[in-house]
Short mmCIF file of C-alpha atoms and ligand atoms in Angstrom, two decimals:
data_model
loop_
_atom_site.label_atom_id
_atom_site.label_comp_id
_atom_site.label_asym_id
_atom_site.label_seq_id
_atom_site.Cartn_x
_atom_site.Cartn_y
_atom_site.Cartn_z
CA UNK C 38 -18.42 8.71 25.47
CA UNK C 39 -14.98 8.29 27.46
CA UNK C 40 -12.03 9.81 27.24
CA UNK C 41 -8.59 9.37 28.79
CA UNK C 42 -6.39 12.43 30.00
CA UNK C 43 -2.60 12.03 29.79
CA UNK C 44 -0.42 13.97 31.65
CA UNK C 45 3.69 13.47 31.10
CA UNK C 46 4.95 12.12 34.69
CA UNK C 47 8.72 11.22 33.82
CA UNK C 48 10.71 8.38 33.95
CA UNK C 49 8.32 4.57 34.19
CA UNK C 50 9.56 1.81 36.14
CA UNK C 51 7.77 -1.60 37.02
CA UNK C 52 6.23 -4.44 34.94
CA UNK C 53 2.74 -4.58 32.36
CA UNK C 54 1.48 -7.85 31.98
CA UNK C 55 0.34 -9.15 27.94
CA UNK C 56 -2.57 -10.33 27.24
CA UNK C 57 -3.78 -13.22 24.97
CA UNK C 58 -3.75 -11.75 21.19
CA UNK C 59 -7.00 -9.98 20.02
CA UNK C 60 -6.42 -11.42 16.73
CA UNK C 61 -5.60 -14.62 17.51
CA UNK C 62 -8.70 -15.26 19.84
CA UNK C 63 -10.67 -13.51 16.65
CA UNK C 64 -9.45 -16.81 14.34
CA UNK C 65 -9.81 -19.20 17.37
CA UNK C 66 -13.26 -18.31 18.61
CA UNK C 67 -15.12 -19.22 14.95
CA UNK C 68 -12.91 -22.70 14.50
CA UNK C 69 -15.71 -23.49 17.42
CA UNK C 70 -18.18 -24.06 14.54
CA UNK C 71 -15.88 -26.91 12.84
CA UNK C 72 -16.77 -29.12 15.42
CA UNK C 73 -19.99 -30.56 17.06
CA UNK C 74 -18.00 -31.10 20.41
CA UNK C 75 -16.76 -28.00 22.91
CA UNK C 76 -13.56 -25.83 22.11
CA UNK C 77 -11.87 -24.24 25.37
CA UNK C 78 -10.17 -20.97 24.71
CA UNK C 79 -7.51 -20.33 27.93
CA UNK C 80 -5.64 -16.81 28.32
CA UNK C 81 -8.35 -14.94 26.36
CA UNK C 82 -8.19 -11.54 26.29
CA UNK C 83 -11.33 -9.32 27.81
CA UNK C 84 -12.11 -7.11 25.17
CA UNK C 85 -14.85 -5.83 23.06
CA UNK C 86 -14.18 -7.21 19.89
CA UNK C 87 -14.59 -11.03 22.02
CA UNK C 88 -17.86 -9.71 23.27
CA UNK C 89 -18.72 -8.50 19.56
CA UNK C 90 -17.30 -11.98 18.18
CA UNK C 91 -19.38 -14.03 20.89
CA UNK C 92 -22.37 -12.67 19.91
CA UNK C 93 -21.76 -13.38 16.16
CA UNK C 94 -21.19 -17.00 17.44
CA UNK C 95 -24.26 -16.81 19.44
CA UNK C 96 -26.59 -15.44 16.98
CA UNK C 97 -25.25 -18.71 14.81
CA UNK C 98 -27.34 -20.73 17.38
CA UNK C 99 -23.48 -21.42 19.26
CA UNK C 100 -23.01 -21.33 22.95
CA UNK C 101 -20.38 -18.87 24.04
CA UNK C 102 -19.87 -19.36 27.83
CA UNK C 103 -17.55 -16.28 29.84
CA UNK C 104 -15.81 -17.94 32.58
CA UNK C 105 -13.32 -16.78 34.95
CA UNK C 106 -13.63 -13.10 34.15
CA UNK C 107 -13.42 -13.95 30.33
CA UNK C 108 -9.89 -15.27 30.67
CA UNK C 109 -11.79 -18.71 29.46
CA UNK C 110 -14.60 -19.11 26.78
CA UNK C 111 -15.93 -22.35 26.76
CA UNK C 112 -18.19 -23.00 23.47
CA UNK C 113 -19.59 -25.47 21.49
CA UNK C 114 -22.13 -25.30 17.98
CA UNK C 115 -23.37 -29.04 18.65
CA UNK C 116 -26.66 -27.34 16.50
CA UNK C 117 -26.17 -24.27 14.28
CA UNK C 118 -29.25 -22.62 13.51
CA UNK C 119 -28.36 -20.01 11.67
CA UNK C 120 -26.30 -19.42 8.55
CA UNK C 121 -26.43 -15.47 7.95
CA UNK C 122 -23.69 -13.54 10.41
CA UNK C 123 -25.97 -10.00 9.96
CA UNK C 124 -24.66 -6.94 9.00
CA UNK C 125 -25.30 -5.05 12.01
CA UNK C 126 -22.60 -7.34 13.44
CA UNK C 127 -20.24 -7.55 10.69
CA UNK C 128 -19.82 -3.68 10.22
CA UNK C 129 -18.61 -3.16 13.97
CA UNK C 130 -15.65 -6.25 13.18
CA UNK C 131 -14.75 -7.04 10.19
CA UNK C 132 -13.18 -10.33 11.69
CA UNK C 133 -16.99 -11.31 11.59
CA UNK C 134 -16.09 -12.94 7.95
CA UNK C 135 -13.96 -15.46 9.94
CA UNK C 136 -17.26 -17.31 10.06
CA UNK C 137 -17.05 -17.53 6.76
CA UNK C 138 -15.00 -20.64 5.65
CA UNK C 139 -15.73 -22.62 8.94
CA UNK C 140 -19.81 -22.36 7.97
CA UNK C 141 -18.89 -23.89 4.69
CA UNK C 142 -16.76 -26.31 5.79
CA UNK C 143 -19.41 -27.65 8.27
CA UNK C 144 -22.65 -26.41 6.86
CA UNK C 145 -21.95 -26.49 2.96
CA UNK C 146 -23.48 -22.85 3.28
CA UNK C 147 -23.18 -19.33 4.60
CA UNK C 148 -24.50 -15.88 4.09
CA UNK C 149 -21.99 -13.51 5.59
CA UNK C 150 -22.55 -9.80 4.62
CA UNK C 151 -20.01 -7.74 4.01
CA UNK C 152 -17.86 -5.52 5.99
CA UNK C 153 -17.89 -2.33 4.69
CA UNK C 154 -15.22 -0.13 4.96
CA UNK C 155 -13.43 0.93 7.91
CA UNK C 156 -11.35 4.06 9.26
CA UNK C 157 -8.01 2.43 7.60
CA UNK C 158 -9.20 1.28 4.15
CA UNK C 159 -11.52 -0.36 2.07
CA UNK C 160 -10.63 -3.77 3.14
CA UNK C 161 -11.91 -5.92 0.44
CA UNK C 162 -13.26 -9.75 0.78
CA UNK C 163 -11.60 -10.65 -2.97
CA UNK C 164 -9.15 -12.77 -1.43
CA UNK C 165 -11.15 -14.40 0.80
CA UNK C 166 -13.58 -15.55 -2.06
CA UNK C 167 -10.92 -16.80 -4.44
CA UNK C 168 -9.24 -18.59 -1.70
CA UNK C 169 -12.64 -20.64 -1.12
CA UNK C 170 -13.93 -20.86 -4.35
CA UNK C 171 -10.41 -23.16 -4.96
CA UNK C 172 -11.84 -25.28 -2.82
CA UNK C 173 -15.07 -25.74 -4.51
CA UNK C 174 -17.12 -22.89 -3.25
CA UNK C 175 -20.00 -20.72 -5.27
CA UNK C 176 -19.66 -17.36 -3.81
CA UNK C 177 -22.17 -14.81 -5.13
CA UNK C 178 -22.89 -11.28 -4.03
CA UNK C 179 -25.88 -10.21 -3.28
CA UNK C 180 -28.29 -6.92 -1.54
CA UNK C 181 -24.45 -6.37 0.19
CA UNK C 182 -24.28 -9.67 1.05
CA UNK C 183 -21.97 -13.11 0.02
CA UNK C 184 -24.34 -15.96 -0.94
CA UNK C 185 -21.49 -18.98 -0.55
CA UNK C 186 -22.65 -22.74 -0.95
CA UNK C 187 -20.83 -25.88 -2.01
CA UNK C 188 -22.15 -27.81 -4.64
CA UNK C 189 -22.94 -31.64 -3.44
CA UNK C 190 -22.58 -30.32 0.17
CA UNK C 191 -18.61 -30.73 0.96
CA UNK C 192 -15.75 -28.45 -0.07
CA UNK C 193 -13.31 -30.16 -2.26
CA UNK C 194 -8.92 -29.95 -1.70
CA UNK C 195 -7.70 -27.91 -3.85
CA UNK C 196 -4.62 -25.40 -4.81
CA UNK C 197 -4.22 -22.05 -4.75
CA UNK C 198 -1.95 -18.92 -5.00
CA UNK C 199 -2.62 -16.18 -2.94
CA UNK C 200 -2.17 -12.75 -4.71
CA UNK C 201 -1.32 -11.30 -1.83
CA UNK C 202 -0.83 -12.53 1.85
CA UNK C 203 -3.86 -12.25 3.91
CA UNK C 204 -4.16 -12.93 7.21
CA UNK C 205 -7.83 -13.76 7.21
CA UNK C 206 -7.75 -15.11 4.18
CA UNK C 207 -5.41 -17.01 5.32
CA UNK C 208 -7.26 -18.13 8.39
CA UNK C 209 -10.42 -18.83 6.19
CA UNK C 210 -8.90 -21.27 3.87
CA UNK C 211 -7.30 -23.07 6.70
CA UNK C 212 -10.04 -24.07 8.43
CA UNK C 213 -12.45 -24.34 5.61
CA UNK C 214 -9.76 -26.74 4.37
CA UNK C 215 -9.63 -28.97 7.38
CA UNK C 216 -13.27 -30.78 6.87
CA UNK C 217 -12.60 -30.57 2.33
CA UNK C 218 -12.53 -33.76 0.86
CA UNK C 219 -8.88 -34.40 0.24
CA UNK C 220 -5.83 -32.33 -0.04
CA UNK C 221 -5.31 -28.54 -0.24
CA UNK C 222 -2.54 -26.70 -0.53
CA UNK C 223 -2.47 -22.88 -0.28
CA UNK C 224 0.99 -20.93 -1.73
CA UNK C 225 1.76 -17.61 -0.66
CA UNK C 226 0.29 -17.77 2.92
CA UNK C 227 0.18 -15.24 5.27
CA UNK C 228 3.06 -16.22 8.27
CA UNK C 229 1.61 -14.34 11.40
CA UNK C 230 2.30 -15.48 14.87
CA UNK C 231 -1.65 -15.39 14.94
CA UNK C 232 -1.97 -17.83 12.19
CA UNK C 233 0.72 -20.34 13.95
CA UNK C 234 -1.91 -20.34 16.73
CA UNK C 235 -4.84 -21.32 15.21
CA UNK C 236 -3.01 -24.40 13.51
CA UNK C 237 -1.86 -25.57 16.80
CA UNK C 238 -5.58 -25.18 18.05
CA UNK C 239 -6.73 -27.20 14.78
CA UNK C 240 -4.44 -29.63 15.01
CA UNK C 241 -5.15 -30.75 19.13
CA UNK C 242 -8.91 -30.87 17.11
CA UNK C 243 -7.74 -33.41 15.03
CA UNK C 244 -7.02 -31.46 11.75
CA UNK C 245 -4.16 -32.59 9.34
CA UNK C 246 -1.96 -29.76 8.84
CA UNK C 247 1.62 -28.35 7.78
CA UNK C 248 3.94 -25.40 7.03
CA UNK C 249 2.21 -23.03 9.27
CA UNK C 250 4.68 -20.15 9.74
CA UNK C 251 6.10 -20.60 6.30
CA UNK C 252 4.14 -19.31 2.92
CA UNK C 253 3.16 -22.73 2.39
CA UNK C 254 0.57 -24.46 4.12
CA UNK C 255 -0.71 -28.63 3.26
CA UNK C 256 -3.79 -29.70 5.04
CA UNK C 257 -5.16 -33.25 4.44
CA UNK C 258 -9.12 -33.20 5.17
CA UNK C 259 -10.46 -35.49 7.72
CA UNK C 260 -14.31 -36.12 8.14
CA UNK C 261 -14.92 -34.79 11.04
CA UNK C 262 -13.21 -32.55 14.37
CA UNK C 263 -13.16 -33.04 17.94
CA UNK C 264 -13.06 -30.76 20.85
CA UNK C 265 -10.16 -29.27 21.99
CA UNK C 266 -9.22 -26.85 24.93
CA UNK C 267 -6.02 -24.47 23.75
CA UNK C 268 -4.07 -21.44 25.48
CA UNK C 269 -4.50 -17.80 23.22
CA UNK C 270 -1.01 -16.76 21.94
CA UNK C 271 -0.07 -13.58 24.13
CA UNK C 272 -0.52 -10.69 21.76
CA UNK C 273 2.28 -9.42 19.76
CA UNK C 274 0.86 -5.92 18.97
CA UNK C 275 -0.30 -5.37 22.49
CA UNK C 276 3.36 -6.32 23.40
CA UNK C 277 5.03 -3.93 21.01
CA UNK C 278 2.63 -1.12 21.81
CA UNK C 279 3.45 -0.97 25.68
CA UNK C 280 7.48 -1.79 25.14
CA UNK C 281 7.19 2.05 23.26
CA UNK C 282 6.01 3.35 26.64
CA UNK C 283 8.87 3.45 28.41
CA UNK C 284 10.67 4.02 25.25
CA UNK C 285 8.58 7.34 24.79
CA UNK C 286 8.58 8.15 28.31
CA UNK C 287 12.09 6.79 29.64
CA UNK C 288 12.68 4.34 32.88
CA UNK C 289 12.60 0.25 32.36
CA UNK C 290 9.76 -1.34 32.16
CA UNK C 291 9.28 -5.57 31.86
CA UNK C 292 6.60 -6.94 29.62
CA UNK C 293 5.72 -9.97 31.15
CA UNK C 294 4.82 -13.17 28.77
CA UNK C 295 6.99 -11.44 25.93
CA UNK C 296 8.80 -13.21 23.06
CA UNK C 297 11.01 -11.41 21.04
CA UNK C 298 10.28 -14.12 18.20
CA UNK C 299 7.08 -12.45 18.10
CA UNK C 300 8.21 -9.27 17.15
CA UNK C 301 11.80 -9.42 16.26
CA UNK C 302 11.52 -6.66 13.17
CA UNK C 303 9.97 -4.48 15.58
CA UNK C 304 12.96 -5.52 18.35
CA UNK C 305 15.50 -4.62 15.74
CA UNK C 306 14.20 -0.57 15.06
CA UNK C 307 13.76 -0.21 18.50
CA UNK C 308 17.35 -1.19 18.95
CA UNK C 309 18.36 0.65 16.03
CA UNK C 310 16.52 3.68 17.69
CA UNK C 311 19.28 3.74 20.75
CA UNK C 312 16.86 1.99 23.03
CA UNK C 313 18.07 -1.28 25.52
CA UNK C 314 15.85 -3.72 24.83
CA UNK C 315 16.07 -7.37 26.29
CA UNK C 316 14.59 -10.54 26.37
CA UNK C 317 13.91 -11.70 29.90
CA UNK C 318 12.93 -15.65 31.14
CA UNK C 319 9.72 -14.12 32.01
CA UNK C 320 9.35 -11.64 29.33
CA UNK C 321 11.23 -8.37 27.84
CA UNK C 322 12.36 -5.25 28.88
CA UNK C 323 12.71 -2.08 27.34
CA UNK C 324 14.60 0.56 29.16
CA UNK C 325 15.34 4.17 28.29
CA UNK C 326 18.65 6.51 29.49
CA UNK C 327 18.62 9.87 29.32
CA UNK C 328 19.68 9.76 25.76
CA UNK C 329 17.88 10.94 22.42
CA UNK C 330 16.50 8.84 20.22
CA UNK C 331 17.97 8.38 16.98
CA UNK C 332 15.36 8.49 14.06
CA UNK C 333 15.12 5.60 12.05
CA UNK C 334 13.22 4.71 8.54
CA UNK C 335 10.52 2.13 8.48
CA UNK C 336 8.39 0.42 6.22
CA UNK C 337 5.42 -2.46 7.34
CA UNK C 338 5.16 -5.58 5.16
CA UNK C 339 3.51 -8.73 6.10
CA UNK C 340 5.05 -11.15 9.23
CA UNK C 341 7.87 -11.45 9.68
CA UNK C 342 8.56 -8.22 8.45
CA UNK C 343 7.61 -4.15 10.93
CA UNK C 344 3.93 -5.16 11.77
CA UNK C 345 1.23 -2.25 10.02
CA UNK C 346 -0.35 -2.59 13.64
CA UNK C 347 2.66 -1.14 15.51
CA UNK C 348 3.29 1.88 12.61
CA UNK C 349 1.10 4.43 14.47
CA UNK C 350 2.48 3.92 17.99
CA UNK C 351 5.77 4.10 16.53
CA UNK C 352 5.42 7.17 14.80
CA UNK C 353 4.21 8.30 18.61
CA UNK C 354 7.86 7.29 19.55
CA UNK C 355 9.85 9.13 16.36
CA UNK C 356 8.12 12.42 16.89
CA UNK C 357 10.83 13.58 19.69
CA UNK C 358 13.79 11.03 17.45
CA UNK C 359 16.75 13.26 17.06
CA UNK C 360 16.97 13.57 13.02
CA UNK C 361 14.14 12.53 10.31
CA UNK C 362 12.18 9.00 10.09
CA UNK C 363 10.56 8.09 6.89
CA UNK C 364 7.23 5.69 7.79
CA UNK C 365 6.13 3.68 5.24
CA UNK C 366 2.78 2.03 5.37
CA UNK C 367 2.61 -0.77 2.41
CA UNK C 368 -0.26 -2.84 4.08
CA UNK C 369 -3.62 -0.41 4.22
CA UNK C 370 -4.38 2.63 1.70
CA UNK C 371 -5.28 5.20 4.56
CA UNK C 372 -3.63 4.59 8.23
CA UNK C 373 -2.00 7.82 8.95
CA UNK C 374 -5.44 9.07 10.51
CA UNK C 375 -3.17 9.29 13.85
CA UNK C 376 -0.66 11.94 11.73
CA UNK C 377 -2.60 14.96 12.05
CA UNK C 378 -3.77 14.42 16.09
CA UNK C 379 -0.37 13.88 16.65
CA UNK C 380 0.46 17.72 14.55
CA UNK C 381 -1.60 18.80 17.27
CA UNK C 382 0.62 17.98 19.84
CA UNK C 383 3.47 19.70 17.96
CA UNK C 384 4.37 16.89 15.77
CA UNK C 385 6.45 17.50 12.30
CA UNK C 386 4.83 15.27 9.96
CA UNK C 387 4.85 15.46 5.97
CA UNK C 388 2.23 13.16 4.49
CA UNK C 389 2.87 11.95 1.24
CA UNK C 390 0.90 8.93 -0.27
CA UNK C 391 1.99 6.08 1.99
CA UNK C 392 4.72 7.78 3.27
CA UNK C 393 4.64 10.11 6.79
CA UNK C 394 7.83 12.13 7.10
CA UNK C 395 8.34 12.72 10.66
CA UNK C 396 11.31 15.12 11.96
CA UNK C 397 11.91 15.18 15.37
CA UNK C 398 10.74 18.19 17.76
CA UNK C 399 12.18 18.48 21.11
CA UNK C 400 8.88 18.11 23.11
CA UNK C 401 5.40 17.11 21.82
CA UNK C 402 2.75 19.71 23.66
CA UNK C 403 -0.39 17.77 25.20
CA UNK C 404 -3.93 18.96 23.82
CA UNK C 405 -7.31 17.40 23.66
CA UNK C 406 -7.57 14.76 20.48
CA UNK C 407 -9.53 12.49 18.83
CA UNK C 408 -9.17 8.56 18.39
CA UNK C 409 -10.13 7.71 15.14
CA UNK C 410 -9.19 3.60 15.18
CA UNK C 411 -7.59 1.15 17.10
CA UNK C 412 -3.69 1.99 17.12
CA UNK C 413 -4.21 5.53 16.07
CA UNK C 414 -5.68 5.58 19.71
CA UNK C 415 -3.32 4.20 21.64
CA UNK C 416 -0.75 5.96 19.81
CA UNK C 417 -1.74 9.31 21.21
CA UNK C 418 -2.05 7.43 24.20
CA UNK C 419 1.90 7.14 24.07
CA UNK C 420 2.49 10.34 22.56
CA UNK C 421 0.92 12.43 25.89
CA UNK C 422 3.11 10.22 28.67
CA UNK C 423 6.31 12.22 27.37
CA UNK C 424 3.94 15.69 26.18
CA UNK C 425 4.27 18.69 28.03
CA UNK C 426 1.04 19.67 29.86
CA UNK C 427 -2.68 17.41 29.62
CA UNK C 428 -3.87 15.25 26.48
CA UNK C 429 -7.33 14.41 26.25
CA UNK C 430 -8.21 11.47 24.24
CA UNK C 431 -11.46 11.47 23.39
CA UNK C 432 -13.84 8.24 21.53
CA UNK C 433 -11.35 5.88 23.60
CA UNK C 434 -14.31 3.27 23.00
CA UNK C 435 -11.67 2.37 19.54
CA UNK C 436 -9.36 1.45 22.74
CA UNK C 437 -11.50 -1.13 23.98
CA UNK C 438 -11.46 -2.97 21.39
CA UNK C 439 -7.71 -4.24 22.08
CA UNK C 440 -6.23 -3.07 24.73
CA UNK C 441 -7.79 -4.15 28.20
CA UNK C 442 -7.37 -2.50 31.57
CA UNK C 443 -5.06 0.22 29.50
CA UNK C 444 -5.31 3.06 32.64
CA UNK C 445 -4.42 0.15 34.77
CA UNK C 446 -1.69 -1.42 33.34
CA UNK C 447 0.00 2.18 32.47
CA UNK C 448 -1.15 3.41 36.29
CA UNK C 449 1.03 0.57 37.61
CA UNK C 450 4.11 1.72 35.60
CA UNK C 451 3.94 5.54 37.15
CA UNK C 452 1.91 6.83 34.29
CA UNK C 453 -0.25 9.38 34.69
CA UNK C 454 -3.33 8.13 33.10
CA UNK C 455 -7.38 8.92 34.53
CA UNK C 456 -10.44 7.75 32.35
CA UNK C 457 -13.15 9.84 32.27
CA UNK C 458 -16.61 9.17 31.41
CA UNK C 459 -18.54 12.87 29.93
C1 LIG Q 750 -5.66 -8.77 10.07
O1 LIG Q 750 -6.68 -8.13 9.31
C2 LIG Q 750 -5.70 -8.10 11.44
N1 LIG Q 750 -7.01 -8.30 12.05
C3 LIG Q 750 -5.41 -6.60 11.30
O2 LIG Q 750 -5.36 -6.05 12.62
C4 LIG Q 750 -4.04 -6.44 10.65
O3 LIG Q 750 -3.79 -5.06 10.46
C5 LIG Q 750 -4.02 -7.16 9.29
O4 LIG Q 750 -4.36 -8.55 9.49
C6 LIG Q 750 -2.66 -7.09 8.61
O5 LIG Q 750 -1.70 -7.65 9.45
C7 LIG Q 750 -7.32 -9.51 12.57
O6 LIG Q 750 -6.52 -10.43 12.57
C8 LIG Q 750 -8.67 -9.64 13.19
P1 LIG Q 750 -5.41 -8.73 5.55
P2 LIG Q 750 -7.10 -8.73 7.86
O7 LIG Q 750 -6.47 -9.57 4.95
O8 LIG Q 750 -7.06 -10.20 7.89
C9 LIG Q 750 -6.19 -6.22 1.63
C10 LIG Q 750 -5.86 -4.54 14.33
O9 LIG Q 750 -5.55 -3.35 14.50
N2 LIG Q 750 -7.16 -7.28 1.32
O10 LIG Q 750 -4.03 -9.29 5.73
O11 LIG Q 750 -8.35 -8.05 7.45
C11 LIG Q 750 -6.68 -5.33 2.76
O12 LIG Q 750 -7.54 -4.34 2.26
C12 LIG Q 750 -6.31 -5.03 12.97
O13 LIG Q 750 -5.81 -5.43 15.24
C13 LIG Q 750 -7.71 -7.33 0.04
O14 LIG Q 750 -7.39 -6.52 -0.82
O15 LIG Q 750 -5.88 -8.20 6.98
C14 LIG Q 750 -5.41 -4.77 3.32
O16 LIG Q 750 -5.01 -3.66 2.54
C15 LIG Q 750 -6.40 -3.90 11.96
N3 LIG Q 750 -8.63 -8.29 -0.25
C16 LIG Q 750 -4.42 -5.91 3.15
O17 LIG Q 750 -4.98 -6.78 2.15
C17 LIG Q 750 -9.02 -9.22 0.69
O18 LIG Q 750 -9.84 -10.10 0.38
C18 LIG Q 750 -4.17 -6.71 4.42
O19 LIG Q 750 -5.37 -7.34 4.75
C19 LIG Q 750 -8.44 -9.15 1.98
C20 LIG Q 750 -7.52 -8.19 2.27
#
């Protein structure tokens, strides 16, 4: 297993280019099987989770073709031989049940199993089954798997009210609802950039869709899709996660491809923190004076509101704030797994429920600890380029999942980041 040592260098100056967004590419990639024709994915991301999502696809009987260093995945499902996307896949990415409402919509069947739990929560499919059974699905569990079919073959339009907004839920309705016969509308829809995305892939396919962005979205069915080649949305969270290293660790650094649209909650507590944060025409940059930074309360909702994907690397950021930040995390039941690595560095944090109270120290101290999920990672990442001394991160193989060429792109900033392999 890897790990990555951190050691605090000062002041970062330069620019980190964004990649395409992990969980846009994760909606994108299974839209493949709505259509018998190919579906071109530009500005993908390299990452694990692809690799883990391409074999899904693949063991569906699609063609997932890695070109140009994986910056483009060509694929097509002209014949899908498989309806079951296996556990054994489905536990390592939950985005696996993205297969889900695209399998209906094309196949009038599906056996996905289900995810199982995961570091940050329990991460129920509930919405994801009432959302489809409004548009005519039978959805039965079974040995830990969903048994879905469609009576008479082809999903029907239909209405529905989301409890809550979920994002693959969301993204599950959507494109099961593109091949239903007739109209669907679904209320209280999730708004991410992410979601945007994947309606502006669907639509160059020939789907019949509005209100994307809003929390209500219309799509007429059509018979069938076409192919489609469409540029990945440069990722939001990957974005927001590298503006907090020169926030953490001082200097100016510009984030090339950028938006602040993206991210603007997460713009507007950075800039409430003291930081100078700007948007560029190439992208934006964050830059850091010698002053403190102020501490400042925040709670994560759903887009557009402080993404739950940014609240760990944040909390990296408010450990050395001048004064107490309240963190409150409203969107998973257990993502404060970061809190206590980060108490190992010298952090002040009081965990209560969904709330981490976090009073400044002067200086975080680096020592070896453990990843335990995606952000929480990269978090302590962020959290050693400002420590005193070395931080080992150890089970970095969390990293991989979204955030490629990490040592790199830091490296080229003036961080002093080495991965090593033990
Ligand atoms: C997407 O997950 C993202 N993943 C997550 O990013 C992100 O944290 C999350 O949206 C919220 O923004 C991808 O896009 C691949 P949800 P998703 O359905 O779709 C509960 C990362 O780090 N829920 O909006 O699974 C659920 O338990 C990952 O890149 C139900 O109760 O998120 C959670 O508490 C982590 N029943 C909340 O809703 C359901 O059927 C949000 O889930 C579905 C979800």
């Amino acid at each position: 297993m890897d790990s990555i040592l951190v050691k605090g260098n000062g002041p970062l100056k330069g620019q980190i280019p964004i990649a395409g967004a992990k969980n846009a590419c994760l909606t994108l990639m299974p839209a493949t099987l709505l259509s018998d024709e190919p579906l071109t994915l530009t500005n993908a991301p390299r990452l694990s989770d692809i690799k883990t999502m391409s074999a899904l696809l693949a063991s569906l009987g699609a063609e997932v073709t890695s070109l140009n260093g994986g910056l483009v995945l060509a694929m097509s499902s002209h014949n899908l031989n498989n309806l079951t996307a296996d556990y054994d896949i489905v536990r390592k990415m939950r985005a696996s049940n993205l297969v889900l409402g695209p399998l209906l919509a094309r196949e009038g069947r599906a056996i996905v199993s289900l995810p199982g739990g995961c570091a940050i929560g329990a991460r129920p499919m509930d919405l994801h089954i009432s959302a489809l059974e409004a548009l005519g699905a039978e959805i039965e569990l079974k040995d830990g798997y969903l048994h879905a079919k469609v009576a008479g073959g082809r999903l029907k339009g239909g209405v529905h009210n989301m409890r809550f907004a979920s994002v693959g839920a969301t993204e599950n309705f959507v494109m099961a609802a593109t091949l239903a016969k007739g109209t669907s509308v679904l209320k209280n829809a999730a708004r991410e950039p992410e979601i945007v995305d994947l309606v502006q892939c669907l639509r160059k396919m020939g789907a019949q869709i509005e209100g994307e962005g809003t929390s209500e979205i219309t799509i007429q069915g059509v018979d069938r899709l076409n192919g489609a080649t469409h540029p990945v949305v440069v990722d939001r969270i990957e974005l927001g996660t590298y503006m907090l290293a020169p926030a953490i660790a001082g200097g100016e650094v510009e984030l090339i491809g950028g938006r602040f649209d993206l991210i603007q909650a997460f713009v507007d507590k950075l800039q409430a923190a003291g930081l100078d944060v700007s948007e560029t025409d190439t992208g934006i940059t964050v830059k850091r004076g010698g002053g403190d930074i102020k501490a400042v309360d925040v709670k994560t909702e759903v887009y557009p509101g402080f993404p739950t994907d940014l609240q760990a690397q944040m909390m990296a950021l408010l450990c050395t704030a001048q004064g107490v930040s309240n963190l409150e995390e409203t969107i998973f039941e257990n993502r404060f797994m970061h809190a206590p690595e980060l108490m190992r560095m010298g952090a002040n944090i009081d965990v209560h429920g969904g709330v981490a109270k976090v009073t400044g120290v002067k200086k975080l101290k680096g020592a070896p600890v453990m990843a335990t999920d995606l952000r929480a990672s990269v978090s302590l990442i962020l959290a050693g380029l400002a420590a005193e001394g070395e931080t080992k991160v150890s089970r970095v193989y969390h990293l991989d999942r979204g955030y490629e060429k990490l040592v790199e792109k830091l490296s080229a900033v003036g961080a002093n980041v080495e991965r090593i392999s033990e």
